[in-house]
């Protein structure tokens, strides 16, 4: 077509396929994020068991809190994965509409999920680019930035954390630690007590805990 025609516009079918491919890639990004958080959580769990053997209640609670945050982060990522899948299904529907009408159509469902996905830190950049392309194609409308979404997270976490911490302490120590009232040694089920191998290493342990917290925070952010 001529200079002022639409020769630079992508074929709608190809564009939908490109979007679907990008969505699959972002889903894999989230899978890697989940695996990374879960690997770090396993390290935290081992450290918590060791702290429980020494009766270090404060460290146990710090580590249990990290596990609460990690599991909350993983839960949010799984929600994002489900939303990506819903957008992908929406793209399949668009291909069906394209066959019948020859054009893409506006989708409130796709817009609803995209509004959430553009706020997910791990995939934010790509999802913002996709949303702009979908706006140009007429599938979704312009979205407003919601800068207040994260304000309630801290309050919600504080309300839930104490009960969740106690639950994790019971889970990880299989009930032997519970509220961590006293020192736990060979009472931890399924764990051999380390004899004489741990001595004068408090500062190193503190550094390890701090390093684990930093790694988990980086993975969650």
PDB file of N, CA and C in Angstrom, residues 138-211:
ATOM      1  N   UNK A 138      -7.259  -2.374  19.873  1.00  0.00           N
ATOM      2  CA  UNK A 138      -8.664  -2.228  20.249  1.00  0.00           C
ATOM      3  C   UNK A 138      -9.205  -3.335  21.129  1.00  0.00           C
ATOM      4  N   UNK A 139      -8.327  -4.202  21.643  1.00  0.00           N
ATOM      5  CA  UNK A 139      -8.795  -5.299  22.504  1.00  0.00           C
ATOM      6  C   UNK A 139      -9.091  -4.799  23.917  1.00  0.00           C
ATOM      7  N   UNK A 140      -8.249  -3.896  24.424  1.00  0.00           N
ATOM      8  CA  UNK A 140      -8.461  -3.345  25.757  1.00  0.00           C
ATOM      9  C   UNK A 140      -8.433  -1.821  25.686  1.00  0.00           C
ATOM     10  N   UNK A 141      -8.953  -1.186  26.736  1.00  0.00           N
ATOM     11  CA  UNK A 141      -8.931   0.265  26.817  1.00  0.00           C
ATOM     12  C   UNK A 141      -7.718   0.715  27.604  1.00  0.00           C
ATOM     13  N   UNK A 142      -7.472   2.022  27.602  1.00  0.00           N
ATOM     14  CA  UNK A 142      -6.331   2.552  28.336  1.00  0.00           C
ATOM     15  C   UNK A 142      -6.501   2.271  29.820  1.00  0.00           C
ATOM     16  N   UNK A 143      -5.406   1.827  30.444  1.00  0.00           N
ATOM     17  CA  UNK A 143      -5.456   1.460  31.854  1.00  0.00           C
ATOM     18  C   UNK A 143      -4.804   2.544  32.699  1.00  0.00           C
ATOM     19  N   UNK A 144      -5.397   2.810  33.856  1.00  0.00           N
ATOM     20  CA  UNK A 144      -4.836   3.787  34.783  1.00  0.00           C
ATOM     21  C   UNK A 144      -3.907   3.081  35.748  1.00  0.00           C
ATOM     22  N   UNK A 145      -2.782   3.730  36.095  1.00  0.00           N
ATOM     23  CA  UNK A 145      -1.865   3.175  37.080  1.00  0.00           C
ATOM     24  C   UNK A 145      -2.522   3.199  38.456  1.00  0.00           C
ATOM     25  N   UNK A 146      -2.470   2.069  39.125  1.00  0.00           N
ATOM     26  CA  UNK A 146      -2.992   1.999  40.499  1.00  0.00           C
ATOM     27  C   UNK A 146      -1.813   1.988  41.449  1.00  0.00           C
ATOM     28  N   UNK A 147      -1.486   3.159  41.982  1.00  0.00           N
ATOM     29  CA  UNK A 147      -0.296   3.272  42.835  1.00  0.00           C
ATOM     30  C   UNK A 147      -0.597   2.925  44.280  1.00  0.00           C
ATOM     31  N   UNK A 148      -1.871   2.621  44.575  1.00  0.00           N
ATOM     32  CA  UNK A 148      -2.223   2.381  45.970  1.00  0.00           C
ATOM     33  C   UNK A 148      -2.418   0.898  46.282  1.00  0.00           C
ATOM     34  N   UNK A 149      -2.208   0.043  45.290  1.00  0.00           N
ATOM     35  CA  UNK A 149      -2.516  -1.362  45.467  1.00  0.00           C
ATOM     36  C   UNK A 149      -1.738  -2.007  46.602  1.00  0.00           C
ATOM     37  N   UNK A 150      -0.466  -1.644  46.761  1.00  0.00           N
ATOM     38  CA  UNK A 150       0.383  -2.327  47.715  1.00  0.00           C
ATOM     39  C   UNK A 150       0.228  -1.802  49.144  1.00  0.00           C
ATOM     40  N   UNK A 151      -0.535  -0.722  49.353  1.00  0.00           N
ATOM     41  CA  UNK A 151      -0.593  -0.110  50.672  1.00  0.00           C
ATOM     42  C   UNK A 151      -1.180  -1.035  51.735  1.00  0.00           C
ATOM     43  N   UNK A 152      -2.110  -1.896  51.354  1.00  0.00           N
ATOM     44  CA  UNK A 152      -2.753  -2.724  52.347  1.00  0.00           C
ATOM     45  C   UNK A 152      -1.991  -4.011  52.614  1.00  0.00           C
ATOM     46  N   UNK A 153      -0.948  -4.307  51.856  1.00  0.00           N
ATOM     47  CA  UNK A 153      -0.252  -5.573  52.007  1.00  0.00           C
ATOM     48  C   UNK A 153       0.358  -5.740  53.391  1.00  0.00           C
ATOM     49  N   UNK A 154       1.040  -4.699  53.881  1.00  0.00           N
ATOM     50  CA  UNK A 154       1.712  -4.810  55.169  1.00  0.00           C
ATOM     51  C   UNK A 154       0.718  -5.062  56.297  1.00  0.00           C
ATOM     52  N   UNK A 155      -0.408  -4.356  56.260  1.00  0.00           N
ATOM     53  CA  UNK A 155      -1.407  -4.544  57.306  1.00  0.00           C
ATOM     54  C   UNK A 155      -1.974  -5.958  57.256  1.00  0.00           C
ATOM     55  N   UNK A 156      -2.286  -6.412  56.053  1.00  0.00           N
ATOM     56  CA  UNK A 156      -2.823  -7.766  55.907  1.00  0.00           C
ATOM     57  C   UNK A 156      -1.827  -8.791  56.419  1.00  0.00           C
ATOM     58  N   UNK A 157      -0.554  -8.593  56.099  1.00  0.00           N
ATOM     59  CA  UNK A 157       0.477  -9.534  56.504  1.00  0.00           C
ATOM     60  C   UNK A 157       0.596  -9.585  58.014  1.00  0.00           C
ATOM     61  N   UNK A 158       0.566  -8.401  58.665  1.00  0.00           N
ATOM     62  CA  UNK A 158       0.701  -8.359  60.114  1.00  0.00           C
ATOM     63  C   UNK A 158      -0.436  -9.106  60.800  1.00  0.00           C
ATOM     64  N   UNK A 159      -1.645  -8.975  60.271  1.00  0.00           N
ATOM     65  CA  UNK A 159      -2.788  -9.648  60.871  1.00  0.00           C
ATOM     66  C   UNK A 159      -2.676 -11.161  60.777  1.00  0.00           C
ATOM     67  N   UNK A 160      -2.091 -11.623  59.682  1.00  0.00           N
ATOM     68  CA  UNK A 160      -2.027 -13.073  59.436  1.00  0.00           C
ATOM     69  C   UNK A 160      -0.738 -13.714  59.929  1.00  0.00           C
ATOM     70  N   UNK A 161       0.318 -12.915  60.095  1.00  0.00           N
ATOM     71  CA  UNK A 161       1.641 -13.479  60.280  1.00  0.00           C
ATOM     72  C   UNK A 161       1.798 -14.318  61.541  1.00  0.00           C
ATOM     73  N   UNK A 162       1.307 -13.814  62.686  1.00  0.00           N
ATOM     74  CA  UNK A 162       1.550 -14.534  63.933  1.00  0.00           C
ATOM     75  C   UNK A 162       0.996 -15.946  63.901  1.00  0.00           C
ATOM     76  N   UNK A 163      -0.234 -16.094  63.436  1.00  0.00           N
ATOM     77  CA  UNK A 163      -0.826 -17.432  63.346  1.00  0.00           C
ATOM     78  C   UNK A 163      -0.061 -18.284  62.337  1.00  0.00           C
ATOM     79  N   UNK A 164       0.345 -17.662  61.231  1.00  0.00           N
ATOM     80  CA  UNK A 164       1.085 -18.406  60.199  1.00  0.00           C
ATOM     81  C   UNK A 164       2.454 -18.832  60.707  1.00  0.00           C
ATOM     82  N   UNK A 165       3.095 -17.972  61.504  1.00  0.00           N
ATOM     83  CA  UNK A 165       4.400 -18.311  62.082  1.00  0.00           C
ATOM     84  C   UNK A 165       4.277 -19.527  62.988  1.00  0.00           C
ATOM     85  N   UNK A 166       3.277 -19.529  63.855  1.00  0.00           N
ATOM     86  CA  UNK A 166       3.080 -20.666  64.757  1.00  0.00           C
ATOM     87  C   UNK A 166       2.820 -21.937  63.958  1.00  0.00           C
ATOM     88  N   UNK A 167       2.049 -21.810  62.885  1.00  0.00           N
ATOM     89  CA  UNK A 167       1.751 -22.974  62.050  1.00  0.00           C
ATOM     90  C   UNK A 167       3.018 -23.541  61.422  1.00  0.00           C
ATOM     91  N   UNK A 168       3.879 -22.653  60.948  1.00  0.00           N
ATOM     92  CA  UNK A 168       5.126 -23.110  60.327  1.00  0.00           C
ATOM     93  C   UNK A 168       6.055 -23.739  61.357  1.00  0.00           C
ATOM     94  N   UNK A 169       6.120 -23.158  62.560  1.00  0.00           N
ATOM     95  CA  UNK A 169       6.949 -23.744  63.615  1.00  0.00           C
ATOM     96  C   UNK A 169       6.494 -25.165  63.920  1.00  0.00           C
ATOM     97  N   UNK A 170       5.194 -25.370  63.984  1.00  0.00           N
ATOM     98  CA  UNK A 170       4.667 -26.712  64.226  1.00  0.00           C
ATOM     99  C   UNK A 170       4.956 -27.645  63.048  1.00  0.00           C
ATOM    100  N   UNK A 171       4.815 -27.099  61.847  1.00  0.00           N
ATOM    101  CA  UNK A 171       5.019 -27.908  60.639  1.00  0.00           C
ATOM    102  C   UNK A 171       6.471 -28.357  60.498  1.00  0.00           C
ATOM    103  N   UNK A 172       7.385 -27.391  60.618  1.00  0.00           N
ATOM    104  CA  UNK A 172       8.800 -27.690  60.359  1.00  0.00           C
ATOM    105  C   UNK A 172       9.381 -28.610  61.424  1.00  0.00           C
ATOM    106  N   UNK A 173       8.963 -28.429  62.673  1.00  0.00           N
ATOM    107  CA  UNK A 173       9.496 -29.262  63.762  1.00  0.00           C
ATOM    108  C   UNK A 173       8.568 -30.421  64.084  1.00  0.00           C
ATOM    109  N   UNK A 174       7.516 -30.578  63.283  1.00  0.00           N
ATOM    110  CA  UNK A 174       6.528 -31.650  63.460  1.00  0.00           C
ATOM    111  C   UNK A 174       5.960 -31.656  64.875  1.00  0.00           C
ATOM    112  N   UNK A 175       5.727 -30.466  65.396  1.00  0.00           N
ATOM    113  CA  UNK A 175       5.085 -30.334  66.694  1.00  0.00           C
ATOM    114  C   UNK A 175       6.028 -30.343  67.878  1.00  0.00           C
ATOM    115  N   UNK A 176       7.305 -30.597  67.653  1.00  0.00           N
ATOM    116  CA  UNK A 176       8.237 -30.689  68.775  1.00  0.00           C
ATOM    117  C   UNK A 176       8.596 -29.324  69.336  1.00  0.00           C
ATOM    118  N   UNK A 177       8.530 -28.294  68.491  1.00  0.00           N
ATOM    119  CA  UNK A 177       8.891 -26.955  68.955  1.00  0.00           C
ATOM    120  C   UNK A 177       7.657 -26.177  69.381  1.00  0.00           C
ATOM    121  N   UNK A 178       6.623 -26.208  68.539  1.00  0.00           N
ATOM    122  CA  UNK A 178       5.397 -25.487  68.860  1.00  0.00           C
ATOM    123  C   UNK A 178       5.648 -24.018  69.076  1.00  0.00           C
ATOM    124  N   UNK A 179       5.352 -23.542  70.268  1.00  0.00           N
ATOM    125  CA  UNK A 179       5.513 -22.133  70.597  1.00  0.00           C
ATOM    126  C   UNK A 179       6.953 -21.794  70.973  1.00  0.00           C
ATOM    127  N   UNK A 180       7.854 -22.727  70.811  1.00  0.00           N
ATOM    128  CA  UNK A 180       9.271 -22.547  71.132  1.00  0.00           C
ATOM    129  C   UNK A 180       9.471 -22.110  72.583  1.00  0.00           C
ATOM    130  N   UNK A 181       8.888 -22.850  73.569  1.00  0.00           N
ATOM    131  CA  UNK A 181       9.031 -22.437  74.943  1.00  0.00           C
ATOM    132  C   UNK A 181      10.370 -22.793  75.549  1.00  0.00           C
ATOM    133  N   UNK A 182      11.022 -23.796  75.000  1.00  0.00           N
ATOM    134  CA  UNK A 182      12.279 -24.231  75.605  1.00  0.00           C
ATOM    135  C   UNK A 182      13.172 -24.864  74.564  1.00  0.00           C
ATOM    136  N   UNK A 183      14.365 -25.218  75.006  1.00  0.00           N
ATOM    137  CA  UNK A 183      15.344 -25.780  74.075  1.00  0.00           C
ATOM    138  C   UNK A 183      14.884 -27.135  73.556  1.00  0.00           C
ATOM    139  N   UNK A 184      15.090 -27.354  72.257  1.00  0.00           N
ATOM    140  CA  UNK A 184      14.745 -28.631  71.641  1.00  0.00           C
ATOM    141  C   UNK A 184      16.023 -29.245  71.101  1.00  0.00           C
ATOM    142  N   UNK A 185      16.261 -30.497  71.488  1.00  0.00           N
ATOM    143  CA  UNK A 185      17.480 -31.143  70.991  1.00  0.00           C
ATOM    144  C   UNK A 185      17.090 -32.366  70.192  1.00  0.00           C
ATOM    145  N   UNK A 186      17.147 -33.549  70.813  1.00  0.00           N
ATOM    146  CA  UNK A 186      16.854 -34.775  70.065  1.00  0.00           C
ATOM    147  C   UNK A 186      15.364 -35.025  69.920  1.00  0.00           C
ATOM    148  N   UNK A 187      14.514 -34.088  70.342  1.00  0.00           N
ATOM    149  CA  UNK A 187      13.085 -34.296  70.229  1.00  0.00           C
ATOM    150  C   UNK A 187      12.551 -33.963  68.846  1.00  0.00           C
ATOM    151  N   UNK A 188      13.364 -33.361  68.016  1.00  0.00           N
ATOM    152  CA  UNK A 188      12.912 -33.072  66.655  1.00  0.00           C
ATOM    153  C   UNK A 188      12.789 -34.378  65.879  1.00  0.00           C
ATOM    154  N   UNK A 189      11.593 -34.736  65.419  1.00  0.00           N
ATOM    155  CA  UNK A 189      11.399 -36.008  64.725  1.00  0.00           C
ATOM    156  C   UNK A 189      12.187 -36.075  63.430  1.00  0.00           C
ATOM    157  N   UNK A 190      12.762 -37.242  63.207  1.00  0.00           N
ATOM    158  CA  UNK A 190      13.394 -37.493  61.921  1.00  0.00           C
ATOM    159  C   UNK A 190      14.714 -36.786  61.713  1.00  0.00           C
ATOM    160  N   UNK A 191      15.264 -36.131  62.726  1.00  0.00           N
ATOM    161  CA  UNK A 191      16.517 -35.397  62.558  1.00  0.00           C
ATOM    162  C   UNK A 191      17.543 -35.917  63.557  1.00  0.00           C
ATOM    163  N   UNK A 192      18.721 -36.224  63.079  1.00  0.00           N
ATOM    164  CA  UNK A 192      19.824 -36.618  63.949  1.00  0.00           C
ATOM    165  C   UNK A 192      20.389 -35.376  64.619  1.00  0.00           C
ATOM    166  N   UNK A 193      20.661 -35.456  65.903  1.00  0.00           N
ATOM    167  CA  UNK A 193      21.240 -34.318  66.609  1.00  0.00           C
ATOM    168  C   UNK A 193      22.707 -34.204  66.242  1.00  0.00           C
ATOM    169  N   UNK A 194      23.108 -33.004  65.849  1.00  0.00           N
ATOM    170  CA  UNK A 194      24.516 -32.778  65.522  1.00  0.00           C
ATOM    171  C   UNK A 194      25.305 -32.681  66.815  1.00  0.00           C
ATOM    172  N   UNK A 195      26.338 -33.478  66.951  1.00  0.00           N
ATOM    173  CA  UNK A 195      27.099 -33.534  68.183  1.00  0.00           C
ATOM    174  C   UNK A 195      28.415 -32.786  68.036  1.00  0.00           C
ATOM    175  N   UNK A 196      28.566 -31.779  68.897  1.00  0.00           N
ATOM    176  CA  UNK A 196      29.862 -31.117  69.029  1.00  0.00           C
ATOM    177  C   UNK A 196      30.372 -30.422  67.798  1.00  0.00           C
ATOM    178  N   UNK A 197      29.594 -30.406  66.702  1.00  0.00           N
ATOM    179  CA  UNK A 197      30.102 -29.814  65.474  1.00  0.00           C
ATOM    180  C   UNK A 197      29.818 -28.326  65.407  1.00  0.00           C
ATOM    181  N   UNK A 198      28.915 -27.862  66.270  1.00  0.00           N
ATOM    182  CA  UNK A 198      28.531 -26.461  66.203  1.00  0.00           C
ATOM    183  C   UNK A 198      29.047 -25.764  67.449  1.00  0.00           C
ATOM    184  N   UNK A 199      30.059 -24.957  67.295  1.00  0.00           N
ATOM    185  CA  UNK A 199      30.594 -24.253  68.445  1.00  0.00           C
ATOM    186  C   UNK A 199      31.208 -22.952  68.024  1.00  0.00           C
ATOM    187  N   UNK A 200      30.882 -21.897  68.735  1.00  0.00           N
ATOM    188  CA  UNK A 200      31.445 -20.581  68.460  1.00  0.00           C
ATOM    189  C   UNK A 200      31.145 -20.062  67.080  1.00  0.00           C
ATOM    190  N   UNK A 201      29.951 -20.411  66.546  1.00  0.00           N
ATOM    191  CA  UNK A 201      29.649 -19.991  65.166  1.00  0.00           C
ATOM    192  C   UNK A 201      28.441 -19.073  65.102  1.00  0.00           C
ATOM    193  N   UNK A 202      28.095 -18.428  66.221  1.00  0.00           N
ATOM    194  CA  UNK A 202      26.902 -17.595  66.218  1.00  0.00           C
ATOM    195  C   UNK A 202      26.956 -16.477  65.188  1.00  0.00           C
ATOM    196  N   UNK A 203      28.125 -15.817  65.099  1.00  0.00           N
ATOM    197  CA  UNK A 203      28.229 -14.691  64.169  1.00  0.00           C
ATOM    198  C   UNK A 203      28.086 -15.151  62.729  1.00  0.00           C
ATOM    199  N   UNK A 204      28.667 -16.321  62.419  1.00  0.00           N
ATOM    200  CA  UNK A 204      28.528 -16.851  61.063  1.00  0.00           C
ATOM    201  C   UNK A 204      27.076 -17.185  60.766  1.00  0.00           C
ATOM    202  N   UNK A 205      26.365 -17.748  61.773  1.00  0.00           N
ATOM    203  CA  UNK A 205      24.964 -18.095  61.573  1.00  0.00           C
ATOM    204  C   UNK A 205      24.128 -16.843  61.330  1.00  0.00           C
ATOM    205  N   UNK A 206      24.445 -15.771  62.084  1.00  0.00           N
ATOM    206  CA  UNK A 206      23.714 -14.522  61.888  1.00  0.00           C
ATOM    207  C   UNK A 206      23.921 -13.993  60.473  1.00  0.00           C
ATOM    208  N   UNK A 207      25.169 -14.110  59.983  1.00  0.00           N
ATOM    209  CA  UNK A 207      25.457 -13.663  58.622  1.00  0.00           C
ATOM    210  C   UNK A 207      24.698 -14.516  57.611  1.00  0.00           C
ATOM    211  N   UNK A 208      24.646 -15.855  57.875  1.00  0.00           N
ATOM    212  CA  UNK A 208      23.920 -16.748  56.971  1.00  0.00           C
ATOM    213  C   UNK A 208      22.442 -16.390  56.920  1.00  0.00           C
ATOM    214  N   UNK A 209      21.855 -16.135  58.097  1.00  0.00           N
ATOM    215  CA  UNK A 209      20.435 -15.779  58.153  1.00  0.00           C
ATOM    216  C   UNK A 209      20.184 -14.478  57.415  1.00  0.00           C
ATOM    217  N   UNK A 210      21.076 -13.496  57.656  1.00  0.00           N
ATOM    218  CA  UNK A 210      20.936 -12.214  56.977  1.00  0.00           C
ATOM    219  C   UNK A 210      21.042 -12.380  55.463  1.00  0.00           C
ATOM    220  N   UNK A 211      21.985 -13.228  55.028  1.00  0.00           N
ATOM    221  CA  UNK A 211      22.167 -13.467  53.594  1.00  0.00           C
ATOM    222  C   UNK A 211      20.933 -14.130  52.995  1.00  0.00           C
TER     223      UNK A 211
END
